[in-house]
Amino acid sequence: MDRPKKRDVLRAVNSMSSLCENGKKKEGIRAVNSMCSISKLTDEDLLSRLLDRPRLKLERKISYEEMSLSLYDSAHSLDGKSGWDTPVFSMKDSMDRNPMVTEAWEALCQSQVYFRGKPVGTIAAYDHASEEVLNYDQVFVRDFVPSALAFLMNGEPEIVKNFLLKTLHIQGQDKMIDKFKLGDGAMPASFKVLHNPIKKTDTIIADFGESAIGRVAPVDSGFWWIILLRAYTKSTGDHSLAERPECQKGMRLILSLCLSEGFDTFPTLLCADGCSMVDRRMGIYGYPIEIQALFFMALRSALSMLKHDSEGKEFMEKIVKRLHALSFHMRSYFWLDFQQLNDIYRYKTEEYSHTAVNKFNVIPDSIPDWIFDFMPLRGGYFVGNVSPARMDFRWFALGNCIAILSSLATPEQSMAIMDLIEARWEELVGEMPLKICYPAMESHEWGIVTGCDPKNTRWSYHNGGSWPVLLWLLTAASIKTGRPQIARRAIELAEARLLKDGWPEYYDGKSGRFIGKQARKSQTWSIAGYLVAKMMMDDPTHVGMISMEEEKHMKPPLRRSSSWT
């Protein structure tokens, strides 16, 4: 791509300085090293090595991710520097100040929410045309993540720091739904700032699920908080925030909810329907891929930030053991490719004892017809859910992209996921990236699973709808796997419609052609997701704040179940 002259770029972006708070000079981003590496196989040696060395530092080696970045456009050469060191970046550094980017930044800055004069987040949507505000005027934890990444990449960490501290304060509140008290570690789904112009006071009202449809607590909020804390630390080099006693306590409280012993026989987390981005009844109850991937990433993030005191060591021991078990379980039982599908198709059932091949007693007749045509010879993905006698074969975009970024997926599995996206582009991307899940449920199945949900009709909303916010995750996964052409193609599709359509929340239809029937316009995370994708393509090293290298101890050979003969 031909780059404009520096004076032309500076002239084009000078007008942007008035878009954000009072034209303040933004704090630059300092480069920091990658996350600490785990190199021993045994839990005891592994933990000892972790406790004896500084956190978030890594002896530089050529990593899988760095090698993938070398495949990227030579115009973005890293000049031998670490592929995961985040350099200084600001609006003036960008080589792509097109009108769409300019309008996106303006809209993102206008979406900021202030508490006592300080920015603490961005509202979900600011749709002037909508008569009902509902809860779209609130700051959602999961929705703010792409906004936070955009601000970090643009050298504006203040709003992210304020958000992390404010949600941490909210975590400490009493959380009651009817007469039942939620766990101390539960993070809010969202919060709203109420301004009293007469008394000149600001008040925060949080929602932990008691106001949500279905009254389900958000399991993913705590995981996103930990992941964002690590992103902030890596992008700014400011370790003092994560080392604060309140942040250490906040992480431990979240981890306590996930690592407590119970009746579980699997290392995965048992969840209710509607506990994540798919926040309505969609049949994801059990062990949804989105939660398991976020859980894995949050565990690895916390492992790099917990202090080496007595309380921290206790949790680090639990995390190391859980990571071993979780990575094996997910890579062995959730992974599906052509060969594994053929094995499941030939499974025996009603097997007993530890020698059983069909460990979850999946009935071959329960395999849906669509999967046989959908699965290419090259490619694979993590299925939506695995539990006793049940395998949800649906594709879920967020869980698979996070699996790549967190290295829950092996390098080979990561490449297979991207192979699948390319091979099934029309189904998974279509005219607007990206399908939240595939395929959609219809007719009788839709009625039974969703309870005849009028919002989740076929190819709409969570039931096969296309969500522009997922563009940033697809872009990050594409760059990490050395396939930036996939991201570039998806961004071009988004640029053809998003601004013209008013930044909708989601699109409907089998190919994502139509603006969603109940989609809000000016959806903040659609805007932020686009900006993050553009900035990562402009400077691939930004992926480092949200990506992780594969640890040596999590590289056992993938064991496939053998079909019976």
Coordinates of C-alpha atoms in Angstrom, one line a residue:
M1 CA 0.0 0.0 0.0
D2 CA 1.4 3.5 -0.9
R3 CA 1.8 5.6 2.2
P4 CA 0.9 9.3 2.1
K5 CA 3.6 11.9 2.9
K6 CA 4.0 12.7 6.6
R7 CA 2.9 16.3 6.3
D8 CA -0.3 15.2 4.6
V9 CA -1.0 12.7 7.3
L10 CA -0.4 15.3 10.1
R11 CA -2.7 17.7 8.3
A12 CA -5.4 15.1 8.0
V13 CA -5.4 14.2 11.6
N14 CA -4.9 17.6 13.3
S15 CA -8.6 18.0 13.5
M16 CA -8.9 14.9 15.6
S17 CA -7.3 16.5 18.6
S18 CA -10.6 18.1 19.6
L19 CA -12.6 14.9 19.6
C20 CA -11.5 13.6 23.0
E21 CA -11.6 15.1 26.4
N22 CA -10.5 18.8 26.4
G23 CA -7.8 18.2 23.8
K24 CA -5.5 16.8 26.5
K25 CA -2.2 15.4 25.4
K26 CA -2.5 11.6 25.5
E27 CA -0.1 9.5 27.4
G28 CA 2.1 7.4 25.2
I29 CA 2.3 3.6 25.3
R30 CA 5.5 2.1 26.5
A31 CA 6.8 -1.1 25.2
V32 CA 6.9 -4.1 27.6
N33 CA 7.9 -7.7 27.2
S34 CA 5.6 -10.7 26.8
M35 CA 4.1 -12.8 29.5
C36 CA 6.3 -15.0 31.6
S37 CA 6.9 -18.4 30.1
I38 CA 6.3 -21.8 31.8
S39 CA 8.9 -24.3 30.9
K40 CA 8.8 -27.3 33.2
L41 CA 6.5 -30.3 33.0
T42 CA 5.8 -31.1 36.6
D43 CA 3.5 -28.9 38.6
E44 CA 6.0 -28.5 41.5
D45 CA 9.0 -27.5 39.3
L46 CA 6.7 -25.3 37.2
L47 CA 5.4 -23.4 40.2
S48 CA 8.8 -23.0 41.7
R49 CA 10.1 -21.5 38.5
L50 CA 7.2 -19.1 38.3
L51 CA 7.6 -17.9 41.9
D52 CA 11.3 -17.3 41.6
R53 CA 11.3 -14.9 38.7
P54 CA 9.7 -11.5 37.7
R55 CA 6.3 -11.4 36.2
L56 CA 5.3 -10.4 32.7
K57 CA 8.9 -10.9 31.4
L58 CA 10.3 -13.3 28.9
E59 CA 13.7 -14.2 27.6
R60 CA 13.3 -13.3 23.9
K61 CA 13.0 -16.2 21.5
I62 CA 11.4 -16.5 18.1
S63 CA 7.9 -17.5 19.0
Y64 CA 5.1 -19.0 16.9
E65 CA 3.4 -15.6 16.9
E66 CA 6.5 -13.7 15.9
M67 CA 7.1 -16.1 13.0
S68 CA 3.5 -15.5 11.9
L69 CA 4.0 -11.8 11.9
S70 CA 7.0 -12.1 9.7
L71 CA 4.6 -13.2 7.0
Y72 CA 2.8 -9.9 7.2
D73 CA 3.3 -7.1 4.8
S74 CA 6.9 -6.0 4.6
A75 CA 5.8 -2.4 4.8
H76 CA 5.0 -3.2 8.5
S77 CA 8.4 -4.7 9.2
L78 CA 9.2 -5.2 12.9
D79 CA 13.0 -4.5 12.3
G80 CA 14.0 -7.4 14.4
K81 CA 12.1 -6.2 17.5
S82 CA 9.8 -8.4 19.5
G83 CA 6.5 -9.0 17.8
W84 CA 4.7 -8.6 21.1
D85 CA 6.3 -5.4 22.3
T86 CA 3.7 -2.7 22.0
P87 CA 5.2 0.6 20.7
V88 CA 4.0 4.1 21.1
F89 CA 1.0 4.7 18.9
S90 CA -1.3 7.8 18.5
M91 CA -3.7 9.2 16.1
K92 CA -0.9 11.0 14.4
D93 CA 1.0 7.8 13.7
S94 CA -1.8 6.2 11.7
M95 CA -1.3 6.0 8.0
D96 CA -5.0 5.5 7.3
R97 CA -7.0 8.5 8.3
N98 CA -10.0 7.9 6.1
P99 CA -13.4 9.5 6.8
M100 CA -14.8 6.3 8.2
V101 CA -12.0 6.0 10.8
T102 CA -12.4 9.7 11.6
E103 CA -16.2 9.3 12.2
A104 CA -15.6 6.2 14.2
W105 CA -13.2 7.9 16.6
E106 CA -15.6 10.8 17.0
A107 CA -18.5 8.5 17.8
L108 CA -16.4 6.5 20.2
C109 CA -15.3 9.6 22.1
Q110 CA -18.9 10.8 22.3
S111 CA -19.9 7.5 23.9
Q112 CA -17.7 8.1 26.9
V113 CA -19.4 8.0 30.3
Y114 CA -18.1 10.2 33.1
F115 CA -18.3 9.7 36.9
R116 CA -17.3 12.8 38.9
G117 CA -15.5 14.3 36.0
K118 CA -13.5 11.2 35.0
P119 CA -14.2 8.9 32.1
V120 CA -15.2 5.4 33.4
G121 CA -16.4 3.6 30.3
T122 CA -18.5 3.8 27.1
I123 CA -22.3 3.3 26.8
A124 CA -23.5 0.4 24.8
A125 CA -25.3 2.5 22.1
Y126 CA -26.4 6.0 21.5
D127 CA -29.3 5.6 19.1
H128 CA -31.2 8.9 18.7
A129 CA -33.8 7.2 16.5
S130 CA -34.7 4.6 19.1
E131 CA -37.7 5.4 21.4
E132 CA -36.8 2.8 24.0
V133 CA -33.4 3.2 25.7
L134 CA -33.7 0.0 27.7
N135 CA -30.2 -0.8 29.1
Y136 CA -28.3 0.5 26.1
D137 CA -27.3 3.6 28.0
Q138 CA -25.3 1.6 30.5
V139 CA -21.6 0.6 30.5
F140 CA -21.3 -3.2 29.9
V141 CA -18.2 -4.9 31.0
R142 CA -17.9 -7.2 27.9
D143 CA -19.0 -4.3 25.6
F144 CA -16.3 -2.0 26.9
V145 CA -13.4 -4.4 26.1
P146 CA -13.0 -3.4 22.4
S147 CA -13.4 0.3 23.4
A148 CA -10.7 -0.2 26.0
L149 CA -8.3 -1.8 23.5
A150 CA -8.9 1.1 21.1
F151 CA -8.1 3.7 23.7
L152 CA -5.0 1.7 24.8
M153 CA -3.8 1.4 21.2
N154 CA -4.3 5.1 20.8
G155 CA -2.3 6.0 23.9
E156 CA -5.2 6.9 26.2
P157 CA -5.0 4.5 29.1
E158 CA -6.8 6.7 31.7
I159 CA -10.3 5.6 30.8
V160 CA -9.3 2.0 31.0
K161 CA -7.6 2.4 34.4
N162 CA -10.7 4.2 35.7
F163 CA -13.0 1.5 34.4
L164 CA -10.9 -1.3 36.0
L165 CA -10.9 0.5 39.4
K166 CA -14.6 1.4 39.3
T167 CA -15.8 -2.1 38.4
L168 CA -13.5 -3.4 41.1
H169 CA -15.2 -1.1 43.6
I170 CA -18.6 -2.3 42.4
Q171 CA -17.5 -5.9 42.9
G172 CA -17.2 -5.2 46.6
Q173 CA -20.9 -4.3 46.9
D174 CA -23.5 -6.6 48.4
K175 CA -25.1 -8.5 45.5
M176 CA -28.6 -9.7 46.2
I177 CA -31.1 -11.2 43.8
D178 CA -34.4 -11.7 45.6
K179 CA -33.2 -13.1 48.9
F180 CA -30.1 -14.8 47.5
K181 CA -26.6 -13.4 47.8
L182 CA -24.2 -13.8 44.9
G183 CA -20.6 -14.8 45.4
D184 CA -18.2 -12.1 46.5
G185 CA -16.2 -12.4 43.3
A186 CA -19.1 -11.8 40.9
M187 CA -18.5 -8.9 38.6
P188 CA -21.4 -6.8 37.3
A189 CA -22.9 -7.2 33.8
S190 CA -23.2 -3.4 33.5
F191 CA -23.5 -0.2 35.5
K192 CA -25.2 3.1 34.9
V193 CA -24.1 6.6 36.1
L194 CA -26.9 8.8 37.3
H195 CA -26.2 12.5 37.3
N196 CA -28.2 14.8 39.7
P197 CA -27.8 18.3 38.3
I198 CA -29.5 19.9 41.3
K199 CA -27.3 18.3 44.0
K200 CA -24.4 18.0 41.5
T201 CA -23.8 14.4 42.5
D202 CA -23.1 11.2 40.6
T203 CA -24.4 7.8 41.6
I204 CA -23.6 4.4 40.1
I205 CA -26.2 1.7 39.8
A206 CA -24.9 -1.8 39.0
D207 CA -26.6 -4.8 37.4
F208 CA -25.3 -8.2 38.4
G209 CA -28.0 -10.0 36.5
E210 CA -31.0 -9.1 38.5
S211 CA -32.3 -6.8 35.8
A212 CA -31.2 -8.9 32.8
I213 CA -33.6 -11.0 30.7
G214 CA -33.6 -14.4 32.4
R215 CA -32.0 -13.1 35.6
V216 CA -28.6 -14.8 34.8
A217 CA -25.4 -13.5 36.3
P218 CA -22.6 -12.8 33.7
V219 CA -19.9 -15.5 34.1
D220 CA -17.8 -13.8 31.5
S221 CA -17.5 -10.4 33.2
G222 CA -14.9 -11.4 35.7
F223 CA -12.8 -13.1 33.0
W224 CA -12.9 -10.1 30.7
W225 CA -11.9 -7.9 33.7
I226 CA -8.7 -10.0 34.3
I227 CA -7.9 -10.1 30.6
L228 CA -8.3 -6.3 30.3
L229 CA -6.1 -5.8 33.4
R230 CA -3.3 -7.7 31.7
A231 CA -3.8 -5.8 28.4
Y232 CA -3.5 -2.5 30.3
T233 CA -0.4 -3.7 32.1
K234 CA 1.3 -4.9 28.8
S235 CA 0.4 -1.8 26.8
T236 CA 1.4 0.8 29.4
G237 CA 4.1 -1.0 31.4
D238 CA 2.4 0.1 34.5
H239 CA 2.6 -2.9 36.9
S240 CA 1.5 -0.8 39.9
L241 CA -2.2 -1.1 39.1
A242 CA -2.2 -4.9 39.0
E243 CA -0.1 -4.9 42.1
R244 CA -2.5 -2.9 44.2
P245 CA -3.9 -4.8 47.1
E246 CA -7.5 -4.2 45.8
C247 CA -6.7 -5.6 42.4
Q248 CA -4.9 -8.6 43.8
K249 CA -8.0 -9.3 46.0
G250 CA -10.3 -8.8 43.1
M251 CA -8.5 -11.4 41.0
R252 CA -8.5 -13.8 43.9
L253 CA -12.2 -13.4 44.5
I254 CA -13.0 -14.1 40.8
L255 CA -10.7 -17.1 40.8
S256 CA -12.3 -18.4 44.0
L257 CA -15.6 -18.7 42.2
C258 CA -14.0 -20.8 39.5
L259 CA -11.4 -22.9 41.3
S260 CA -13.5 -24.0 44.3
E261 CA -13.8 -27.8 44.7
G262 CA -17.2 -29.4 44.2
F263 CA -18.9 -32.3 42.4
D264 CA -17.3 -31.6 39.0
T265 CA -15.6 -34.4 37.2
F266 CA -14.4 -32.1 34.4
P267 CA -12.0 -29.1 34.5
T268 CA -14.5 -27.1 32.5
L269 CA -17.0 -24.7 34.1
L270 CA -20.6 -25.6 34.4
C271 CA -22.8 -22.6 33.4
A272 CA -26.4 -21.6 32.9
D273 CA -27.9 -20.5 29.6
G274 CA -27.5 -16.8 28.9
C275 CA -24.3 -16.3 31.0
S276 CA -22.1 -14.7 28.3
M277 CA -22.4 -12.6 25.1
V278 CA -25.2 -15.0 24.1
D279 CA -27.3 -13.7 27.0
R280 CA -30.6 -15.2 26.0
R281 CA -31.8 -18.8 26.0
M282 CA -29.9 -20.5 23.2
G283 CA -29.1 -23.9 24.5
I284 CA -25.6 -23.1 25.6
Y285 CA -26.1 -24.4 29.1
G286 CA -23.5 -26.8 30.3
Y287 CA -19.9 -26.2 29.2
P288 CA -20.1 -23.5 26.5
I289 CA -16.9 -23.0 24.4
E290 CA -17.0 -19.2 24.9
I291 CA -16.8 -19.5 28.7
Q292 CA -14.2 -22.2 28.7
A293 CA -11.9 -20.2 26.3
L294 CA -12.3 -17.1 28.4
F295 CA -11.7 -19.1 31.6
F296 CA -8.5 -20.4 30.1
M297 CA -7.3 -17.0 29.0
A298 CA -8.2 -15.4 32.4
L299 CA -6.3 -18.1 34.3
R300 CA -3.2 -17.5 32.2
S301 CA -3.6 -13.7 32.6
A302 CA -4.0 -14.0 36.4
L303 CA -1.0 -16.3 36.6
S304 CA 1.2 -13.5 35.2
M305 CA -0.1 -10.9 37.6
L306 CA -0.6 -12.5 41.0
K307 CA 1.9 -11.5 43.6
H308 CA 4.2 -14.2 45.0
D309 CA 2.9 -13.8 48.6
S310 CA 1.3 -16.6 50.6
E311 CA -2.2 -16.0 49.1
G312 CA -0.9 -15.6 45.6
K313 CA 1.1 -18.8 45.8
E314 CA -1.9 -20.8 46.8
F315 CA -3.9 -19.6 43.8
M316 CA -0.9 -20.1 41.4
E317 CA -0.7 -23.7 42.5
K318 CA -4.4 -24.2 41.7
I319 CA -4.1 -22.3 38.4
V320 CA -1.2 -24.4 37.1
K321 CA -3.0 -27.7 37.9
R322 CA -6.2 -26.4 36.3
L323 CA -4.4 -25.2 33.1
H324 CA -2.9 -28.7 32.6
A325 CA -6.3 -30.4 32.9
L326 CA -8.3 -27.8 31.0
S327 CA -6.0 -27.7 28.0
F328 CA -5.9 -31.5 27.7
H329 CA -9.7 -31.7 28.1
M330 CA -10.5 -29.0 25.5
R331 CA -8.0 -30.2 22.9
S332 CA -9.1 -33.8 23.3
Y333 CA -12.9 -33.7 23.6
F334 CA -14.0 -30.3 22.2
W335 CA -11.9 -30.5 19.0
L336 CA -13.6 -31.5 15.8
D337 CA -12.2 -32.1 12.3
F338 CA -13.0 -34.4 9.5
Q339 CA -11.2 -37.4 11.1
Q340 CA -12.7 -36.9 14.5
L341 CA -16.2 -36.5 13.0
N342 CA -15.7 -39.8 11.2
D343 CA -14.6 -41.4 14.5
I344 CA -17.7 -40.1 16.3
Y345 CA -19.9 -41.3 13.4
R346 CA -18.6 -44.8 14.1
Y347 CA -18.8 -44.7 17.9
K348 CA -20.1 -47.6 19.9
T349 CA -22.4 -46.6 22.7
E350 CA -23.1 -47.7 26.3
E351 CA -19.5 -48.4 26.9
Y352 CA -18.4 -48.9 30.5
S353 CA -15.1 -48.6 32.5
H354 CA -12.1 -46.4 32.0
T355 CA -11.3 -48.1 28.6
A356 CA -14.3 -46.6 26.9
V357 CA -13.6 -44.8 23.7
N358 CA -16.9 -42.9 23.6
K359 CA -16.3 -41.3 27.0
F360 CA -19.3 -39.1 26.9
N361 CA -21.7 -41.7 25.4
V362 CA -22.5 -39.5 22.4
I363 CA -25.1 -41.2 20.3
P364 CA -24.0 -41.2 16.6
D365 CA -27.6 -40.7 15.5
S366 CA -27.6 -37.3 17.3
I367 CA -25.0 -35.9 14.8
P368 CA -26.9 -33.2 12.8
D369 CA -27.1 -33.7 9.0
W370 CA -25.6 -30.2 8.2
I371 CA -22.2 -31.0 9.8
F372 CA -21.4 -33.7 7.2
D373 CA -21.5 -31.1 4.4
F374 CA -20.1 -28.3 6.5
M375 CA -16.9 -30.0 7.6
P376 CA -14.1 -29.6 5.0
L377 CA -11.3 -32.1 4.6
R378 CA -8.9 -29.5 5.8
G379 CA -10.0 -27.5 8.8
G380 CA -11.5 -27.9 12.2
Y381 CA -12.9 -26.1 15.3
F382 CA -13.9 -26.4 18.9
V383 CA -17.5 -27.4 19.1
G384 CA -20.0 -25.4 21.1
N385 CA -20.5 -27.8 24.1
V386 CA -19.6 -31.2 25.3
S387 CA -21.4 -32.9 28.3
P388 CA -22.7 -36.4 29.0
A389 CA -24.6 -37.8 26.0
R390 CA -24.6 -34.3 24.4
M391 CA -22.3 -32.6 21.9
D392 CA -23.3 -29.3 20.4
F393 CA -21.8 -29.2 17.0
R394 CA -22.5 -25.5 16.3
W395 CA -19.7 -23.2 15.5
F396 CA -19.2 -20.2 17.9
A397 CA -16.9 -17.5 16.6
L398 CA -15.9 -15.8 19.9
G399 CA -14.9 -19.1 21.6
N400 CA -12.8 -20.2 18.7
C401 CA -11.1 -16.8 18.2
I402 CA -10.2 -16.6 21.9
A403 CA -8.9 -20.2 21.8
I404 CA -6.4 -19.0 19.1
L405 CA -5.4 -15.9 21.0
S406 CA -5.0 -17.6 24.4
S407 CA -3.2 -20.6 22.8
L408 CA -5.8 -22.9 24.1
A409 CA -5.7 -24.1 20.5
T410 CA -2.3 -25.6 19.4
P411 CA -0.6 -23.9 16.5
E412 CA -1.9 -26.7 14.3
Q413 CA -5.5 -26.3 15.6
S414 CA -5.3 -22.5 15.2
M415 CA -4.3 -22.9 11.5
A416 CA -7.2 -25.4 11.1
I417 CA -9.7 -23.0 12.5
M418 CA -8.5 -20.4 10.0
D419 CA -8.7 -23.0 7.2
L420 CA -12.3 -23.6 8.1
I421 CA -13.1 -19.9 8.0
E422 CA -11.6 -19.7 4.5
A423 CA -13.3 -22.9 3.3
R424 CA -16.7 -21.8 4.6
W425 CA -16.4 -18.1 4.0
E426 CA -19.9 -17.8 2.6
E427 CA -21.5 -19.5 5.6
L428 CA -19.4 -17.9 8.4
V429 CA -18.7 -14.4 7.0
G430 CA -21.0 -13.9 4.0
E431 CA -21.6 -10.2 3.4
M432 CA -20.9 -9.0 6.9
P433 CA -18.4 -10.4 9.4
L434 CA -19.0 -12.4 11.5
K435 CA -21.5 -15.1 12.3
I436 CA -21.8 -15.3 16.1
C437 CA -22.8 -19.0 15.6
Y438 CA -23.6 -21.4 12.8
P439 CA -26.0 -22.7 11.8
A440 CA -29.2 -21.1 12.9
M441 CA -31.9 -23.1 14.7
E442 CA -35.3 -23.2 12.9
S443 CA -38.9 -24.4 13.2
H444 CA -39.4 -27.0 16.0
E445 CA -35.9 -26.9 17.2
W446 CA -36.0 -23.1 17.6
G447 CA -39.2 -23.3 19.5
I448 CA -38.0 -26.0 21.9
V449 CA -34.5 -24.6 22.5
T450 CA -35.2 -20.9 22.7
G451 CA -38.7 -21.0 24.1
C452 CA -40.0 -19.4 20.9
D453 CA -37.8 -16.3 21.5
P454 CA -39.1 -13.6 19.1
K455 CA -35.7 -11.9 19.0
N456 CA -33.7 -15.0 18.3
T457 CA -35.5 -16.1 15.2
R458 CA -33.5 -17.9 12.5
W459 CA -30.5 -16.1 11.2
S460 CA -31.1 -13.2 13.6
Y461 CA -29.4 -11.8 16.7
H462 CA -27.7 -14.7 18.6
N463 CA -29.3 -17.3 16.4
G464 CA -27.0 -17.1 13.4
G465 CA -26.9 -13.3 13.3
S466 CA -23.8 -11.4 12.0
W467 CA -22.0 -9.2 14.6
P468 CA -19.5 -6.5 13.4
V469 CA -17.9 -6.4 16.8
L470 CA -16.4 -9.8 16.2
L471 CA -14.3 -8.2 13.5
W472 CA -11.5 -7.3 16.0
L473 CA -11.3 -10.9 17.2
L474 CA -11.1 -12.3 13.7
T475 CA -8.4 -9.8 12.8
A476 CA -6.3 -10.6 15.9
A477 CA -6.6 -14.3 15.2
S478 CA -5.7 -13.8 11.5
I479 CA -2.6 -11.8 12.4
K480 CA -1.5 -14.3 15.0
T481 CA -1.8 -17.2 12.6
G482 CA 0.0 -15.3 9.8
R483 CA -3.2 -15.0 7.7
P484 CA -3.7 -11.2 7.6
Q485 CA -5.4 -11.5 4.2
I486 CA -8.4 -13.0 5.9
A487 CA -8.7 -10.0 8.1
R488 CA -8.2 -7.6 5.2
R489 CA -11.0 -9.2 3.3
A490 CA -13.4 -9.1 6.2
I491 CA -12.5 -5.4 7.0
E492 CA -13.3 -4.5 3.3
L493 CA -16.7 -6.1 3.7
A494 CA -17.4 -4.2 6.9
E495 CA -16.3 -0.9 5.4
A496 CA -18.7 -1.2 2.5
R497 CA -21.7 -1.1 4.9
L498 CA -21.1 -0.2 8.5
L499 CA -20.8 3.6 8.3
K500 CA -23.6 3.9 5.7
D501 CA -25.9 1.7 7.8
G502 CA -25.2 3.7 11.0
W503 CA -23.0 1.2 12.9
P504 CA -25.7 -1.4 13.6
E505 CA -25.5 -3.8 16.5
Y506 CA -26.0 -6.9 14.3
Y507 CA -27.2 -8.0 10.8
D508 CA -29.8 -10.6 9.9
G509 CA -30.0 -13.2 7.1
K510 CA -28.1 -16.2 6.1
S511 CA -25.4 -14.1 4.5
G512 CA -25.7 -11.1 6.9
R513 CA -27.2 -8.9 4.2
F514 CA -29.9 -7.1 6.3
I515 CA -29.7 -4.7 9.2
G516 CA -31.0 -6.6 12.3
K517 CA -34.7 -6.2 12.8
Q518 CA -34.2 -5.0 16.4
A519 CA -30.6 -3.8 16.0
R520 CA -29.6 -0.6 17.6
K521 CA -27.7 2.0 15.6
S522 CA -24.6 3.7 16.8
Q523 CA -23.6 0.6 18.6
T524 CA -20.4 1.4 20.5
W525 CA -18.7 -2.0 20.3
S526 CA -19.4 -2.2 16.5
I527 CA -17.5 1.1 16.2
A528 CA -14.7 0.1 18.6
G529 CA -14.4 -3.4 17.0
Y530 CA -13.8 -1.8 13.6
L531 CA -11.2 0.7 15.0
V532 CA -9.3 -2.0 16.8
A533 CA -9.2 -4.2 13.7
K534 CA -7.9 -1.2 11.6
M535 CA -5.2 -0.4 14.2
M536 CA -4.0 -4.0 14.5
M537 CA -3.7 -4.2 10.7
D538 CA -1.8 -0.9 10.6
D539 CA 0.5 -2.2 13.4
P540 CA 0.3 -5.9 14.1
T541 CA 2.3 -5.6 17.3
H542 CA -0.8 -4.4 19.0
V543 CA -2.1 -7.9 19.0
G544 CA 0.4 -8.6 21.7
M545 CA -1.7 -6.9 24.4
I546 CA -4.5 -9.5 23.8
S547 CA -2.5 -12.5 22.6
M548 CA -0.5 -15.2 24.4
E549 CA 2.2 -17.6 23.3
E550 CA 1.8 -21.3 23.8
E551 CA 3.5 -22.6 26.9
K552 CA 5.8 -25.6 26.6
H553 CA 4.1 -27.6 29.3
M554 CA 0.8 -27.4 27.4
K555 CA 2.2 -29.1 24.2
P556 CA 1.3 -32.7 24.6
P557 CA 0.5 -34.5 21.4
L558 CA -3.2 -34.4 20.5
R559 CA -4.8 -37.7 21.2
R560 CA -7.7 -38.6 19.1
S561 CA -10.3 -41.2 20.0
S562 CA -9.9 -44.3 17.9
S563 CA -13.0 -45.6 16.1
W564 CA -14.0 -49.2 17.0
T565 CA -13.3 -51.9 14.4

